[in-house]
Amino acid sequence: MNTALLLEKYGQIFDENLIQEIAQIGIFKTFKKNDIIIDINQTLKFIPLLLSGNIKILREDDEGNELLIYFLEAGETCTMSLTCCLGISRSKIRAVAEKESSLIMIPVQYMERWFHNNESWRNFILESYQIRFDEMLDAIDTIAFLKMDGRLYKYLLNKSQLYNSKSIAIKHQDIAEDLHTSRVVISRLLKQLENENKIKLSRNKIELI
């Protein structure tokens, strides 16, 4: 168990007793970029707490097309997996490592116990639900009310914030998959954004201006 990382990311969130318990029962795991951490229809036996890296949460339609729902950053958990654990149902999302990531996997039986007897855990769960709910509303608004060029630019702004950099290393095909459209459409809209002086394009890299 990487206790130093645990304290760094969750020391201000959880009380000392909970930190010690997580360090004792948690399972430390690392994932490479594009590794699937949680898959659709998977029975969940662990709750992930993200220590480092980023994770993207995806939904899939009946034809196997993926749609990006939101990103997770260090110090967060996936509330959709929490919901599945509470309802003892299978996962309805796919969680994929956006880059090399490390997590602590908490056995699900501790989730309900801590919710009732640990205030810091209860507050963390409730706040996580609120954050994810707001992000999903934002995702719905983006899909419903923004044209694809607006969705693309918002996606790039979110990526820039996620990586804390105006330079984003990403392929056009990867963007197309996240936004559930074609690479040709993305390439055309990126060129349009470049002509509007909002971005600068280079090979497998996009720089926000």
mmCIF file of C-alpha atoms in Angstrom:
data_model
loop_
_atom_site.group_PDB
_atom_site.id
_atom_site.type_symbol
_atom_site.label_atom_id
_atom_site.label_comp_id
_atom_site.label_asym_id
_atom_site.label_seq_id
_atom_site.Cartn_x
_atom_site.Cartn_y
_atom_site.Cartn_z
ATOM 1 C CA MET A 1 0.000 0.000 0.000
ATOM 2 C CA ASN A 2 1.333 3.435 -0.970
ATOM 3 C CA THR A 3 0.407 5.225 2.266
ATOM 4 C CA ALA A 4 2.267 8.424 1.286
ATOM 5 C CA LEU A 5 0.090 8.875 -1.812
ATOM 6 C CA LEU A 6 -3.010 8.041 0.187
ATOM 7 C CA LEU A 7 -2.209 10.733 2.736
ATOM 8 C CA GLU A 8 -1.310 13.254 0.030
ATOM 9 C CA LYS A 9 -4.590 12.876 -1.876
ATOM 10 C CA TYR A 10 -7.051 11.993 0.889
ATOM 11 C CA GLY A 11 -5.427 13.203 4.121
ATOM 12 C CA GLN A 12 -7.508 16.410 4.094
ATOM 13 C CA ILE A 13 -10.691 14.488 3.217
ATOM 14 C CA PHE A 14 -10.718 11.501 5.594
ATOM 15 C CA ASP A 15 -10.048 11.425 9.315
ATOM 16 C CA GLU A 16 -6.958 9.714 10.715
ATOM 17 C CA ASN A 17 -8.738 6.519 11.762
ATOM 18 C CA LEU A 18 -10.262 6.038 8.312
ATOM 19 C CA ILE A 19 -6.916 6.667 6.603
ATOM 20 C CA GLN A 20 -5.339 3.944 8.739
ATOM 21 C CA GLU A 21 -8.156 1.512 7.981
ATOM 22 C CA ILE A 22 -7.964 2.192 4.235
ATOM 23 C CA ALA A 23 -4.193 1.641 4.367
ATOM 24 C CA GLN A 24 -4.778 -1.738 6.026
ATOM 25 C CA ILE A 25 -7.573 -3.159 3.867
ATOM 26 C CA GLY A 26 -7.102 -1.319 0.547
ATOM 27 C CA ILE A 27 -5.461 -2.989 -2.455
ATOM 28 C CA PHE A 28 -3.010 -0.787 -4.378
ATOM 29 C CA LYS A 29 -3.142 -1.162 -8.175
ATOM 30 C CA THR A 30 -1.624 0.608 -11.154
ATOM 31 C CA PHE A 31 -3.006 0.830 -14.689
ATOM 32 C CA LYS A 32 -1.353 1.836 -17.948
ATOM 33 C CA LYS A 33 -2.890 4.275 -20.424
ATOM 34 C CA ASN A 34 -6.028 2.816 -22.097
ATOM 35 C CA ASP A 35 -6.296 -0.055 -19.570
ATOM 36 C CA ILE A 36 -9.906 -0.862 -18.679
ATOM 37 C CA ILE A 37 -10.363 -0.482 -14.919
ATOM 38 C CA ILE A 38 -14.097 -1.174 -14.750
ATOM 39 C CA ASP A 39 -16.040 -2.641 -17.658
ATOM 40 C CA ILE A 40 -19.702 -2.639 -18.594
ATOM 41 C CA ASN A 41 -21.678 -5.520 -17.020
ATOM 42 C CA GLN A 42 -18.839 -6.248 -14.602
ATOM 43 C CA THR A 43 -19.825 -7.283 -11.079
ATOM 44 C CA LEU A 44 -18.106 -4.799 -8.786
ATOM 45 C CA LYS A 45 -16.386 -6.091 -5.672
ATOM 46 C CA PHE A 46 -14.206 -3.041 -5.039
ATOM 47 C CA ILE A 47 -14.665 0.747 -4.880
ATOM 48 C CA PRO A 48 -11.858 2.684 -6.630
ATOM 49 C CA LEU A 49 -10.168 5.674 -4.999
ATOM 50 C CA LEU A 50 -7.941 7.445 -7.520
ATOM 51 C CA LEU A 51 -4.476 8.332 -6.209
ATOM 52 C CA SER A 52 -2.757 9.555 -9.374
ATOM 53 C CA GLY A 53 -3.515 9.901 -13.071
ATOM 54 C CA ASN A 54 -6.880 10.438 -14.741
ATOM 55 C CA ILE A 55 -9.758 8.139 -15.657
ATOM 56 C CA LYS A 56 -12.469 8.690 -18.234
ATOM 57 C CA ILE A 57 -15.947 7.308 -17.628
ATOM 58 C CA LEU A 58 -17.782 6.092 -20.736
ATOM 59 C CA ARG A 59 -21.210 4.789 -21.686
ATOM 60 C CA GLU A 60 -21.791 2.407 -24.592
ATOM 61 C CA ASP A 61 -24.796 2.099 -26.935
ATOM 62 C CA ASP A 62 -26.246 -1.109 -28.376
ATOM 63 C CA GLU A 63 -23.866 -0.909 -31.355
ATOM 64 C CA GLY A 64 -20.743 -0.628 -29.206
ATOM 65 C CA ASN A 65 -20.195 3.120 -29.717
ATOM 66 C CA GLU A 66 -18.779 4.906 -26.680
ATOM 67 C CA LEU A 67 -19.739 8.310 -25.276
ATOM 68 C CA LEU A 68 -17.622 10.221 -22.760
ATOM 69 C CA ILE A 69 -19.561 11.092 -19.577
ATOM 70 C CA TYR A 70 -16.908 12.670 -17.336
ATOM 71 C CA PHE A 71 -13.299 12.490 -16.140
ATOM 72 C CA LEU A 72 -11.989 11.496 -12.720
ATOM 73 C CA GLU A 73 -8.957 13.143 -11.139
ATOM 74 C CA ALA A 74 -6.775 12.150 -8.192
ATOM 75 C CA GLY A 75 -8.652 12.430 -4.896
ATOM 76 C CA GLU A 76 -11.964 11.329 -6.443
ATOM 77 C CA THR A 77 -14.025 8.167 -6.862
ATOM 78 C CA CYS A 78 -16.520 6.942 -9.445
ATOM 79 C CA THR A 79 -20.019 7.456 -8.051
ATOM 80 C CA MET A 80 -21.542 5.271 -10.761
ATOM 81 C CA SER A 81 -19.567 2.350 -9.361
ATOM 82 C CA LEU A 82 -20.770 3.301 -5.867
ATOM 83 C CA THR A 83 -24.364 3.167 -7.088
ATOM 84 C CA CYS A 84 -23.824 -0.285 -8.580
ATOM 85 C CA CYS A 85 -22.292 -1.498 -5.322
ATOM 86 C CA LEU A 86 -25.223 -0.189 -3.282
ATOM 87 C CA GLY A 87 -27.740 -1.824 -5.592
ATOM 88 C CA ILE A 88 -25.648 -4.987 -5.997
ATOM 89 C CA SER A 89 -25.987 -4.614 -9.771
ATOM 90 C CA ARG A 90 -23.577 -4.830 -12.685
ATOM 91 C CA SER A 91 -21.599 -1.840 -13.920
ATOM 92 C CA LYS A 92 -23.339 0.394 -16.451
ATOM 93 C CA ILE A 93 -20.150 2.292 -17.329
ATOM 94 C CA ARG A 94 -16.625 1.652 -18.574
ATOM 95 C CA ALA A 95 -13.729 3.285 -16.700
ATOM 96 C CA VAL A 96 -10.549 3.646 -18.783
ATOM 97 C CA ALA A 97 -7.165 5.007 -17.688
ATOM 98 C CA GLU A 98 -6.573 8.276 -19.536
ATOM 99 C CA LYS A 99 -2.894 7.966 -18.610
ATOM 100 C CA GLU A 100 -0.881 5.825 -16.201
ATOM 101 C CA SER A 101 -2.933 5.806 -13.005
ATOM 102 C CA SER A 102 -2.774 4.337 -9.508
ATOM 103 C CA LEU A 103 -5.765 3.445 -7.344
ATOM 104 C CA ILE A 104 -6.689 1.997 -4.003
ATOM 105 C CA MET A 105 -9.407 -0.626 -4.357
ATOM 106 C CA ILE A 106 -11.720 -0.788 -1.310
ATOM 107 C CA PRO A 107 -13.791 -3.980 -0.751
ATOM 108 C CA VAL A 108 -17.474 -3.060 -1.166
ATOM 109 C CA GLN A 109 -18.536 -4.392 2.246
ATOM 110 C CA TYR A 110 -16.758 -1.448 3.891
ATOM 111 C CA MET A 111 -18.704 1.174 1.931
ATOM 112 C CA GLU A 112 -22.027 0.943 3.772
ATOM 113 C CA ARG A 113 -20.360 0.398 7.160
ATOM 114 C CA TRP A 114 -18.277 3.568 6.831
ATOM 115 C CA PHE A 115 -21.248 5.529 5.504
ATOM 116 C CA HIS A 116 -23.076 4.924 8.779
ATOM 117 C CA ASN A 117 -20.211 5.234 11.260
ATOM 118 C CA ASN A 118 -17.684 7.641 9.705
ATOM 119 C CA GLU A 119 -18.633 11.249 9.046
ATOM 120 C CA SER A 120 -15.664 12.026 6.773
ATOM 121 C CA TRP A 121 -16.493 9.073 4.495
ATOM 122 C CA ARG A 122 -20.203 9.983 4.452
ATOM 123 C CA ASN A 123 -19.417 13.595 3.490
ATOM 124 C CA PHE A 124 -17.006 12.414 0.790
ATOM 125 C CA ILE A 125 -19.641 10.132 -0.760
ATOM 126 C CA LEU A 126 -22.405 12.752 -0.681
ATOM 127 C CA GLU A 127 -20.137 15.442 -2.146
ATOM 128 C CA SER A 128 -18.966 13.009 -4.837
ATOM 129 C CA TYR A 129 -22.566 12.318 -5.846
ATOM 130 C CA GLN A 130 -23.274 16.051 -6.083
ATOM 131 C CA ILE A 131 -20.180 16.731 -8.200
ATOM 132 C CA ARG A 132 -20.889 13.855 -10.590
ATOM 133 C CA PHE A 133 -24.580 14.800 -10.825
ATOM 134 C CA ASP A 134 -23.631 18.346 -11.801
ATOM 135 C CA GLU A 135 -21.127 17.045 -14.352
ATOM 136 C CA MET A 136 -23.695 14.717 -15.920
ATOM 137 C CA LEU A 137 -26.187 17.568 -16.181
ATOM 138 C CA ASP A 138 -23.460 19.584 -17.869
ATOM 139 C CA ALA A 139 -22.782 16.677 -20.263
ATOM 140 C CA ILE A 140 -26.495 16.436 -21.107
ATOM 141 C CA ASP A 141 -26.688 20.190 -21.710
ATOM 142 C CA THR A 142 -23.607 20.017 -23.936
ATOM 143 C CA ILE A 143 -25.075 17.224 -26.054
ATOM 144 C CA ALA A 144 -28.550 18.770 -26.212
ATOM 145 C CA PHE A 145 -27.749 22.439 -26.737
ATOM 146 C CA LEU A 146 -24.270 22.757 -28.279
ATOM 147 C CA LYS A 147 -23.396 22.036 -31.876
ATOM 148 C CA MET A 148 -20.447 19.738 -32.481
ATOM 149 C CA ASP A 149 -17.967 22.616 -32.830
ATOM 150 C CA GLY A 150 -19.029 23.928 -29.417
ATOM 151 C CA ARG A 151 -18.830 20.449 -27.897
ATOM 152 C CA LEU A 152 -15.353 19.985 -29.369
ATOM 153 C CA TYR A 153 -14.025 23.270 -28.023
ATOM 154 C CA LYS A 154 -15.511 22.576 -24.578
ATOM 155 C CA TYR A 155 -13.911 19.111 -24.666
ATOM 156 C CA LEU A 156 -10.516 20.683 -25.396
ATOM 157 C CA LEU A 157 -10.930 23.208 -22.582
ATOM 158 C CA ASN A 158 -11.763 20.370 -20.170
ATOM 159 C CA LYS A 159 -8.710 18.409 -21.337
ATOM 160 C CA SER A 160 -6.517 21.471 -20.870
ATOM 161 C CA GLN A 161 -7.815 21.918 -17.325
ATOM 162 C CA LEU A 162 -7.398 18.216 -16.582
ATOM 163 C CA TYR A 163 -3.729 18.214 -17.615
ATOM 164 C CA ASN A 164 -3.069 21.775 -16.417
ATOM 165 C CA SER A 165 -1.568 22.590 -19.812
ATOM 166 C CA LYS A 166 -2.653 24.429 -22.951
ATOM 167 C CA SER A 167 -0.814 21.825 -25.025
ATOM 168 C CA ILE A 168 -2.829 18.602 -25.483
ATOM 169 C CA ALA A 169 -1.218 15.486 -26.973
ATOM 170 C CA ILE A 170 -4.094 13.592 -28.595
ATOM 171 C CA LYS A 171 -5.068 12.014 -31.916
ATOM 172 C CA HIS A 172 -8.082 13.148 -33.914
ATOM 173 C CA GLN A 173 -9.459 9.598 -33.820
ATOM 174 C CA ASP A 174 -9.349 9.539 -30.005
ATOM 175 C CA ILE A 175 -11.352 12.779 -29.861
ATOM 176 C CA ALA A 176 -13.849 11.384 -32.363
ATOM 177 C CA GLU A 177 -14.395 8.285 -30.209
ATOM 178 C CA ASP A 178 -14.890 10.342 -27.054
ATOM 179 C CA LEU A 179 -17.420 12.634 -28.766
ATOM 180 C CA HIS A 180 -19.135 9.809 -30.663
ATOM 181 C CA THR A 181 -18.512 11.166 -34.154
ATOM 182 C CA SER A 182 -16.145 10.567 -37.083
ATOM 183 C CA ARG A 183 -12.463 11.477 -37.392
ATOM 184 C CA VAL A 184 -13.236 13.403 -40.598
ATOM 185 C CA VAL A 185 -15.718 15.627 -38.760
ATOM 186 C CA ILE A 186 -13.258 16.265 -35.920
ATOM 187 C CA SER A 187 -10.414 17.100 -38.302
ATOM 188 C CA ARG A 188 -12.632 19.562 -40.178
ATOM 189 C CA LEU A 189 -13.840 21.249 -36.985
ATOM 190 C CA LEU A 190 -10.316 21.451 -35.558
ATOM 191 C CA LYS A 191 -9.208 23.221 -38.715
ATOM 192 C CA GLN A 192 -12.173 25.567 -38.305
ATOM 193 C CA LEU A 193 -11.152 26.335 -34.710
ATOM 194 C CA GLU A 194 -7.594 26.971 -35.888
ATOM 195 C CA ASN A 195 -8.888 29.426 -38.517
ATOM 196 C CA GLU A 196 -10.767 31.189 -35.714
ATOM 197 C CA ASN A 197 -7.439 31.503 -33.817
ATOM 198 C CA LYS A 198 -8.738 29.422 -30.895
ATOM 199 C CA ILE A 199 -6.199 26.612 -31.304
ATOM 200 C CA LYS A 200 -2.962 25.751 -33.083
ATOM 201 C CA LEU A 201 -2.607 22.324 -34.701
ATOM 202 C CA SER A 202 0.498 20.162 -35.069
ATOM 203 C CA ARG A 203 1.081 16.423 -35.419
ATOM 204 C CA ASN A 204 -0.896 14.628 -32.667
ATOM 205 C CA LYS A 205 -0.915 17.819 -30.614
ATOM 206 C CA ILE A 206 -3.368 20.681 -30.119
ATOM 207 C CA GLU A 207 -2.447 23.941 -28.420
ATOM 208 C CA LEU A 208 -5.120 26.261 -27.054
ATOM 209 C CA ILE A 209 -4.513 29.943 -27.715
#
